[in-house]
Amino acid sequence: MPKQELPIVDVGVQVSAEACCAPLVCEPLDEAEATELAPLFKAIADPVRLRLLSLIACHEGGEACVCDLTVAFDLTAPTISHHLKVLKQAGLIDSERRGTWAYYWINPSVLARMSALLSPASALAATPA
Amino acid sequence: MPKQELPIVDVGVQVSAEACCAPLVCEPLDEAEATELAPLFKAIADPVRLRLLSLIACHEGGEACVCDLTVAFDLTAPTISHHLKVLKQAGLIDSERRGTWAYYWINPSVLARMSALLSPASALAATPA
DNA sequence: TCTCTAATTTGACAGAGATCTATATACGAG
DNA sequence: CTCGTATATAGATCTCTGTCAAATTAGAGA
């Protein structure tokens, strides 16, 4: 039933766009950057939301219906709804209502930014000895 | 009692080592994995800790003294100490006392694991329409 | 030994967050 | 329009977390 619509690239993020990609091991984060980035990690700093994000990202068609998600947890629907809202407000996912059901898909660019931030700057800072 | 320091080698992590690398957009995280991974993100889900991690990672020599870190914030020493403890317990950093001062360095393998988990599955969902 | 400085631990408190029940909204089918 | 199902919001509660002041531990030097 979910109509597949591939929410591809579309970098229309609310975070400051391309101010993104220097890994935090390359140059020190200033306070403003840290304040902007921390909420992204806070959004996935919960097992339920991590699984939600993964379930949505892996779902065929690139999107998942809330009904698919709710059954995967031993939690009430309002709780799932709450977690989805947190993920959405962080910009990690987006949603649309189509008829009776609501569909969610991930925003890959935000995920990419977070991944890049943590990337270990290959040649740096290894070996404590 | 503060004998727990152990300037151990690198991967002395409590997480299951190399069970790491499938990005969460590739296959759905199960509950156990999510429970194990969420605390890693929780550890960096705070602006102060994000900056601490970055300051430590970028510091020359690959390690930083607590005294270097404390002055970078408008927070008391106990608060910084608390945040360092959170990062250390998550396995993101390690520390050693040398003489009067305590030094911290990052554990790159844990950071790498987190980065890989969020990596947007190169070949997936990225394909330009 | 005593004292000074670096860092951590303890205890307290305010604010944030996860979950539930109950209620409300949105839509489709009769 | 009315009813039933799918989501979302509101409010309450209990727990977790960030911060500070005060006390404690650890090492260097006199």
Tab-separated table of C-alpha atoms (C1' of nucleotides) in Angstrom:
chain	number	residue	atom	x	y	z
A	1	MET	CA	0.000	0.000	0.000
A	2	PRO	CA	2.671	2.519	0.695
A	3	LYS	CA	3.340	4.348	-2.456
A	4	GLN	CA	7.041	4.508	-2.995
A	5	GLU	CA	8.346	7.946	-3.497
A	6	LEU	CA	12.028	7.944	-2.765
A	7	PRO	CA	12.743	11.078	-0.781
A	8	ILE	CA	16.182	11.221	-2.267
A	9	VAL	CA	18.934	13.583	-1.631
A	10	ASP	CA	17.230	16.909	-1.130
A	11	VAL	CA	19.495	18.686	1.269
A	12	GLY	CA	16.814	20.998	2.521
A	13	VAL	CA	17.894	20.662	6.087
A	14	GLN	CA	17.240	23.137	8.825
A	15	VAL	CA	20.744	22.833	10.145
A	16	SER	CA	23.226	25.192	8.691
A	17	ALA	CA	23.620	23.227	5.553
A	18	GLU	CA	27.167	22.666	4.448
A	19	ALA	CA	28.785	24.040	7.553
A	20	CYS	CA	28.858	20.382	8.280
A	21	CYS	CA	31.594	18.176	7.420
A	22	ALA	CA	34.770	18.673	9.349
A	23	PRO	CA	35.106	15.646	11.593
A	24	LEU	CA	35.299	16.597	15.210
A	25	VAL	CA	38.717	15.041	15.420
A	26	CYS	CA	40.017	17.571	12.896
A	27	GLU	CA	39.246	20.851	14.525
A	28	PRO	CA	37.664	21.720	17.850
A	29	LEU	CA	33.942	22.278	17.798
A	30	ASP	CA	32.957	25.699	18.989
A	31	GLU	CA	30.114	26.227	21.370
A	32	ALA	CA	27.592	27.208	18.727
A	33	GLU	CA	28.283	24.165	16.597
A	34	ALA	CA	28.100	21.871	19.583
A	35	THR	CA	24.780	23.382	20.618
A	36	GLU	CA	23.438	22.796	17.151
A	37	LEU	CA	24.749	19.260	16.780
A	38	ALA	CA	24.059	17.766	20.181
A	39	PRO	CA	20.276	17.600	19.647
A	40	LEU	CA	20.839	15.428	16.573
A	41	PHE	CA	22.626	12.852	18.671
A	42	LYS	CA	20.159	13.227	21.487
A	43	ALA	CA	17.445	12.253	19.043
A	44	ILE	CA	19.073	8.881	18.443
A	45	ALA	CA	20.308	8.434	21.989
A	46	ASP	CA	17.434	6.139	22.812
A	47	PRO	CA	17.081	2.467	21.889
A	48	VAL	CA	13.516	2.858	20.707
A	49	ARG	CA	14.343	5.771	18.433
A	50	LEU	CA	17.446	4.050	17.094
A	51	ARG	CA	15.339	1.071	16.114
A	52	LEU	CA	12.610	3.272	14.675
A	53	LEU	CA	15.127	5.053	12.517
A	54	SER	CA	16.590	1.763	11.370
A	55	LEU	CA	13.198	0.223	10.666
A	56	ILE	CA	12.173	3.232	8.621
A	57	ALA	CA	15.447	3.373	6.723
A	58	CYS	CA	15.370	-0.314	5.876
A	59	HIS	CA	11.746	-0.532	4.944
A	60	GLU	CA	11.035	-1.329	1.354
A	61	GLY	CA	10.129	1.690	-0.653
A	62	GLY	CA	12.190	3.840	1.652
A	63	GLU	CA	9.272	4.647	3.884
A	64	ALA	CA	7.262	2.969	6.601
A	65	CYS	CA	3.730	3.267	7.879
A	66	VAL	CA	3.243	3.928	11.576
A	67	CYS	CA	1.232	0.751	11.750
A	68	ASP	CA	4.307	-1.204	10.641
A	69	LEU	CA	6.380	0.439	13.327
A	70	THR	CA	4.030	0.155	16.260
A	71	VAL	CA	3.819	-3.621	16.070
A	72	ALA	CA	7.590	-3.935	16.334
A	73	PHE	CA	7.584	-2.663	19.905
A	74	ASP	CA	6.006	-3.553	23.175
A	75	LEU	CA	4.927	0.048	23.636
A	76	THR	CA	1.699	1.946	23.259
A	77	ALA	CA	0.883	3.888	20.110
A	78	PRO	CA	1.183	7.273	21.818
A	79	THR	CA	4.682	6.422	22.905
A	80	ILE	CA	5.729	5.496	19.372
A	81	SER	CA	4.086	8.668	18.137
A	82	HIS	CA	6.080	10.661	20.653
A	83	HIS	CA	9.376	9.138	19.540
A	84	LEU	CA	8.570	9.747	15.887
A	85	LYS	CA	7.890	13.354	16.715
A	86	VAL	CA	11.264	13.696	18.412
A	87	LEU	CA	13.026	12.244	15.376
A	88	LYS	CA	11.082	14.500	13.062
A	89	GLN	CA	11.741	17.652	15.048
A	90	ALA	CA	15.435	16.846	14.932
A	91	GLY	CA	15.190	16.689	11.151
A	92	LEU	CA	16.135	13.031	10.909
A	93	ILE	CA	12.873	11.939	9.368
A	94	ASP	CA	9.931	13.426	7.540
A	95	SER	CA	6.351	12.325	7.197
A	96	GLU	CA	3.182	12.642	5.240
A	97	ARG	CA	-0.325	11.481	5.813
A	98	ARG	CA	-1.930	9.599	2.954
A	99	GLY	CA	-5.477	8.614	3.618
A	100	THR	CA	-5.860	6.785	6.861
A	101	TRP	CA	-2.176	6.110	7.297
A	102	ALA	CA	0.894	8.168	8.029
A	103	TYR	CA	4.218	7.405	6.382
A	104	TYR	CA	7.702	8.270	7.555
A	105	TRP	CA	11.009	8.289	5.673
A	106	ILE	CA	14.499	9.249	6.663
A	107	ASN	CA	16.443	12.331	5.669
A	108	PRO	CA	19.722	10.816	4.498
A	109	SER	CA	21.623	14.084	4.420
A	110	VAL	CA	21.294	14.627	8.142
A	111	LEU	CA	22.437	11.104	8.831
A	112	ALA	CA	25.366	11.651	6.504
A	113	ARG	CA	26.348	14.791	8.319
A	114	MET	CA	26.354	13.018	11.658
A	115	SER	CA	28.376	10.162	10.250
A	116	ALA	CA	30.929	12.525	8.763
A	117	LEU	CA	31.261	14.367	12.026
A	118	LEU	CA	32.246	11.174	13.799
A	119	SER	CA	34.493	9.849	11.085
A	120	PRO	CA	37.846	9.164	12.670
A	121	ALA	CA	40.055	11.300	10.461
A	122	SER	CA	42.066	8.306	9.419
A	123	ALA	CA	45.634	9.246	10.156
A	124	LEU	CA	45.088	11.189	13.336
A	125	ALA	CA	45.290	10.715	17.058
A	126	ALA	CA	45.819	6.992	17.243
A	127	THR	CA	48.077	4.916	19.437
A	128	PRO	CA	47.990	5.989	23.081
A	129	ALA	CA	50.715	3.470	24.038
B	1	MET	CA	40.036	3.161	45.301
B	2	PRO	CA	40.558	5.153	42.144
B	3	LYS	CA	42.537	2.207	40.931
B	4	GLN	CA	40.221	1.670	38.019
B	5	GLU	CA	42.185	3.748	35.617
B	6	LEU	CA	44.069	1.170	33.606
B	7	PRO	CA	45.627	2.972	30.681
B	8	ILE	CA	44.742	-0.058	28.704
B	9	VAL	CA	45.239	-0.419	25.043
B	10	ASP	CA	42.657	0.551	22.546
B	11	VAL	CA	39.556	-1.541	22.188
B	12	GLY	CA	38.943	-2.380	25.820
B	13	VAL	CA	35.352	-1.636	25.077
B	14	GLN	CA	32.370	-3.290	26.613
B	15	VAL	CA	30.529	-3.343	23.326
B	16	SER	CA	30.740	-6.482	21.313
B	17	ALA	CA	33.718	-5.456	19.302
B	18	GLU	CA	33.414	-6.017	15.616
B	19	ALA	CA	29.763	-6.886	15.597
B	20	CYS	CA	29.664	-3.332	14.542
B	21	CYS	CA	29.551	-2.241	11.111
B	22	ALA	CA	26.291	-2.741	9.333
B	23	PRO	CA	24.847	0.714	8.852
B	24	LEU	CA	21.427	1.017	10.353
B	25	VAL	CA	20.011	1.821	6.966
B	26	CYS	CA	21.046	-1.636	5.744
B	27	GLU	CA	19.286	-3.928	8.116
B	28	PRO	CA	16.974	-3.271	11.041
B	29	LEU	CA	18.621	-3.043	14.410
B	30	ASP	CA	17.308	-5.567	16.859
B	31	GLU	CA	16.455	-4.643	20.389
B	32	ALA	CA	19.692	-5.928	21.884
B	33	GLU	CA	21.854	-4.004	19.443
B	34	ALA	CA	19.847	-0.843	19.979
B	35	THR	CA	20.175	-1.187	23.736
B	36	GLU	CA	23.900	-1.559	23.377
B	37	LEU	CA	24.373	1.299	20.919
B	38	ALA	CA	22.085	3.970	22.312
B	39	PRO	CA	24.341	4.727	25.310
B	40	LEU	CA	27.175	5.574	22.925
B	41	PHE	CA	25.088	8.262	21.317
B	42	LYS	CA	23.740	9.365	24.646
B	43	ALA	CA	27.300	10.013	25.715
B	44	ILE	CA	27.758	12.573	22.950
B	45	ALA	CA	24.221	13.915	23.094
B	46	ASP	CA	25.331	16.920	25.093
B	47	PRO	CA	27.047	20.042	23.811
B	48	VAL	CA	29.643	20.050	26.557
B	49	ARG	CA	30.599	16.440	25.959
B	50	LEU	CA	30.689	16.915	22.200
B	51	ARG	CA	33.120	19.768	22.636
B	52	LEU	CA	35.163	17.852	25.191
B	53	LEU	CA	35.503	14.961	22.796
B	54	SER	CA	36.496	17.290	20.005
B	55	LEU	CA	38.980	19.189	22.145
B	56	ILE	CA	40.598	15.967	23.274
B	57	ALA	CA	40.712	14.515	19.778
B	58	CYS	CA	42.239	17.647	18.295
B	59	HIS	CA	44.739	18.292	21.014
B	60	GLU	CA	48.338	17.999	19.995
B	61	GLY	CA	49.870	14.743	21.030
B	62	GLY	CA	46.495	13.077	20.829
B	63	GLU	CA	45.760	13.706	24.466
B	64	ALA	CA	44.688	16.578	26.660
B	65	CYS	CA	45.136	17.490	30.286
B	66	VAL	CA	42.029	18.184	32.325
B	67	CYS	CA	43.448	21.599	33.068
B	68	ASP	CA	43.411	22.379	29.343
B	69	LEU	CA	39.799	21.318	29.100
B	70	THR	CA	38.408	23.060	32.138
B	71	VAL	CA	39.468	26.500	30.990
B	72	ALA	CA	37.568	26.092	27.716
B	73	PHE	CA	34.222	26.122	29.501
B	74	ASP	CA	32.325	28.348	31.813
B	75	LEU	CA	31.673	25.415	34.098
B	76	THR	CA	33.094	24.229	37.393
B	77	ALA	CA	35.756	21.549	37.567
B	78	PRO	CA	33.427	18.953	39.081
B	79	THR	CA	31.062	19.376	36.169
B	80	ILE	CA	33.831	18.799	33.641
B	81	SER	CA	34.997	15.834	35.648
B	82	HIS	CA	31.488	14.427	35.549
B	83	HIS	CA	31.243	14.744	31.771
B	84	LEU	CA	34.648	13.137	31.304
B	85	LYS	CA	33.490	10.240	33.419
B	86	VAL	CA	30.400	9.785	31.257
B	87	LEU	CA	32.511	9.733	28.101
B	88	LYS	CA	34.943	7.304	29.667
B	89	GLN	CA	32.281	4.929	30.901
B	90	ALA	CA	30.833	4.842	27.419
B	91	GLY	CA	34.239	3.785	26.135
B	92	LEU	CA	34.766	6.869	24.000
B	93	ILE	CA	37.838	8.063	25.867
B	94	ASP	CA	40.465	6.704	28.184
B	95	SER	CA	42.646	8.371	30.772
B	96	GLU	CA	45.742	8.121	32.859
B	97	ARG	CA	47.127	10.136	35.713
B	98	ARG	CA	50.724	11.264	35.376
B	99	GLY	CA	51.989	13.126	38.371
B	100	THR	CA	49.751	15.973	39.294
B	101	TRP	CA	47.780	15.953	36.085
B	102	ALA	CA	45.316	13.631	34.410
B	103	TYR	CA	45.361	13.096	30.663
B	104	TYR	CA	42.568	11.924	28.392
B	105	TRP	CA	42.642	10.582	24.845
B	106	ILE	CA	39.979	9.298	22.544
B	107	ASN	CA	39.295	5.703	21.546
B	108	PRO	CA	39.102	5.997	17.772
B	109	SER	CA	37.625	2.562	17.217
B	110	VAL	CA	34.441	3.369	19.078
B	111	LEU	CA	34.049	6.605	17.175
B	112	ALA	CA	34.596	4.708	13.947
B	113	ARG	CA	31.912	2.232	14.850
B	114	MET	CA	29.407	4.972	15.509
B	115	SER	CA	30.281	6.699	12.278
B	116	ALA	CA	29.874	3.495	10.306
B	117	LEU	CA	26.526	2.834	11.875
B	118	LEU	CA	25.222	6.161	10.643
B	119	SER	CA	26.842	6.012	7.242
B	120	PRO	CA	24.137	6.360	4.657
B	121	ALA	CA	24.737	3.035	3.008
B	122	SER	CA	26.507	4.449	0.025
B	123	ALA	CA	24.778	2.473	-2.654
B	124	LEU	CA	21.380	2.687	-1.062
B	125	ALA	CA	18.653	5.261	-1.308
B	126	ALA	CA	21.123	7.741	-2.676
B	127	THR	CA	20.662	7.005	-6.318
B	128	PRO	CA	19.755	10.154	-8.175
B	129	ALA	CA	16.363	9.851	-9.742
C	1	DT	C1'	55.419	16.215	58.257
C	2	DC	C1'	52.522	20.089	56.430
C	3	DT	C1'	50.649	22.699	52.712
C	4	DC	C1'	49.385	23.918	48.120
C	5	DT	C1'	47.318	22.626	43.798
C	6	DA	C1'	44.884	19.209	40.519
C	7	DA	C1'	41.201	16.318	40.088
C	8	DT	C1'	37.404	13.463	41.647
C	9	DT	C1'	33.468	12.131	44.572
C	10	DT	C1'	29.281	13.159	47.209
C	11	DG	C1'	24.855	15.119	47.949
C	12	DA	C1'	21.297	18.150	46.620
C	13	DC	C1'	18.178	20.229	43.436
C	14	DA	C1'	15.917	21.861	39.223
C	15	DG	C1'	14.784	20.656	34.710
C	16	DA	C1'	14.261	17.249	30.963
C	17	DG	C1'	12.531	12.931	29.305
C	18	DA	C1'	10.005	8.241	28.722
C	19	DT	C1'	5.911	6.145	29.439
C	20	DC	C1'	1.114	5.564	30.352
C	21	DT	C1'	-4.127	6.662	30.279
C	22	DA	C1'	-7.536	9.476	28.504
C	23	DT	C1'	-8.997	12.446	24.960
C	24	DA	C1'	-9.015	14.494	20.450
C	25	DT	C1'	-8.465	14.656	15.394
C	26	DA	C1'	-8.535	12.788	10.646
C	27	DC	C1'	-10.200	9.850	7.346
C	28	DG	C1'	-13.003	5.967	4.974
C	29	DA	C1'	-17.025	3.139	4.792
C	30	DG	C1'	-21.658	2.570	5.368
D	1	DC	C1'	-24.064	12.060	9.050
D	2	DT	C1'	-22.376	8.343	12.036
D	3	DC	C1'	-19.335	4.841	13.275
D	4	DG	C1'	-14.868	2.604	13.494
D	5	DT	C1'	-9.999	2.643	12.862
D	6	DA	C1'	-5.431	5.088	12.665
D	7	DT	C1'	-2.587	8.750	14.687
D	8	DA	C1'	-1.720	12.513	17.480
D	9	DT	C1'	-2.046	15.503	21.657
D	10	DA	C1'	-2.652	16.474	26.726
D	11	DG	C1'	-1.744	15.650	31.286
D	12	DA	C1'	0.313	12.982	35.019
D	13	DT	C1'	3.983	10.480	37.022
D	14	DC	C1'	8.348	8.615	37.788
D	15	DT	C1'	13.054	8.506	36.504
D	16	DC	C1'	17.210	10.310	34.659
D	17	DT	C1'	20.548	14.101	34.062
D	18	DG	C1'	23.350	18.547	34.353
D	19	DT	C1'	25.030	21.582	37.564
D	20	DC	C1'	26.971	23.438	41.747
D	21	DA	C1'	29.021	23.678	46.569
D	22	DA	C1'	31.389	21.095	49.807
D	23	DA	C1'	34.300	17.488	51.028
D	24	DT	C1'	37.881	14.079	49.596
D	25	DT	C1'	41.884	12.026	47.357
D	26	DA	C1'	46.483	12.310	45.114
D	27	DG	C1'	50.840	14.056	44.233
D	28	DA	C1'	54.823	17.741	44.557
D	29	DG	C1'	57.668	20.423	47.313
D	30	DA	C1'	59.274	22.791	51.409
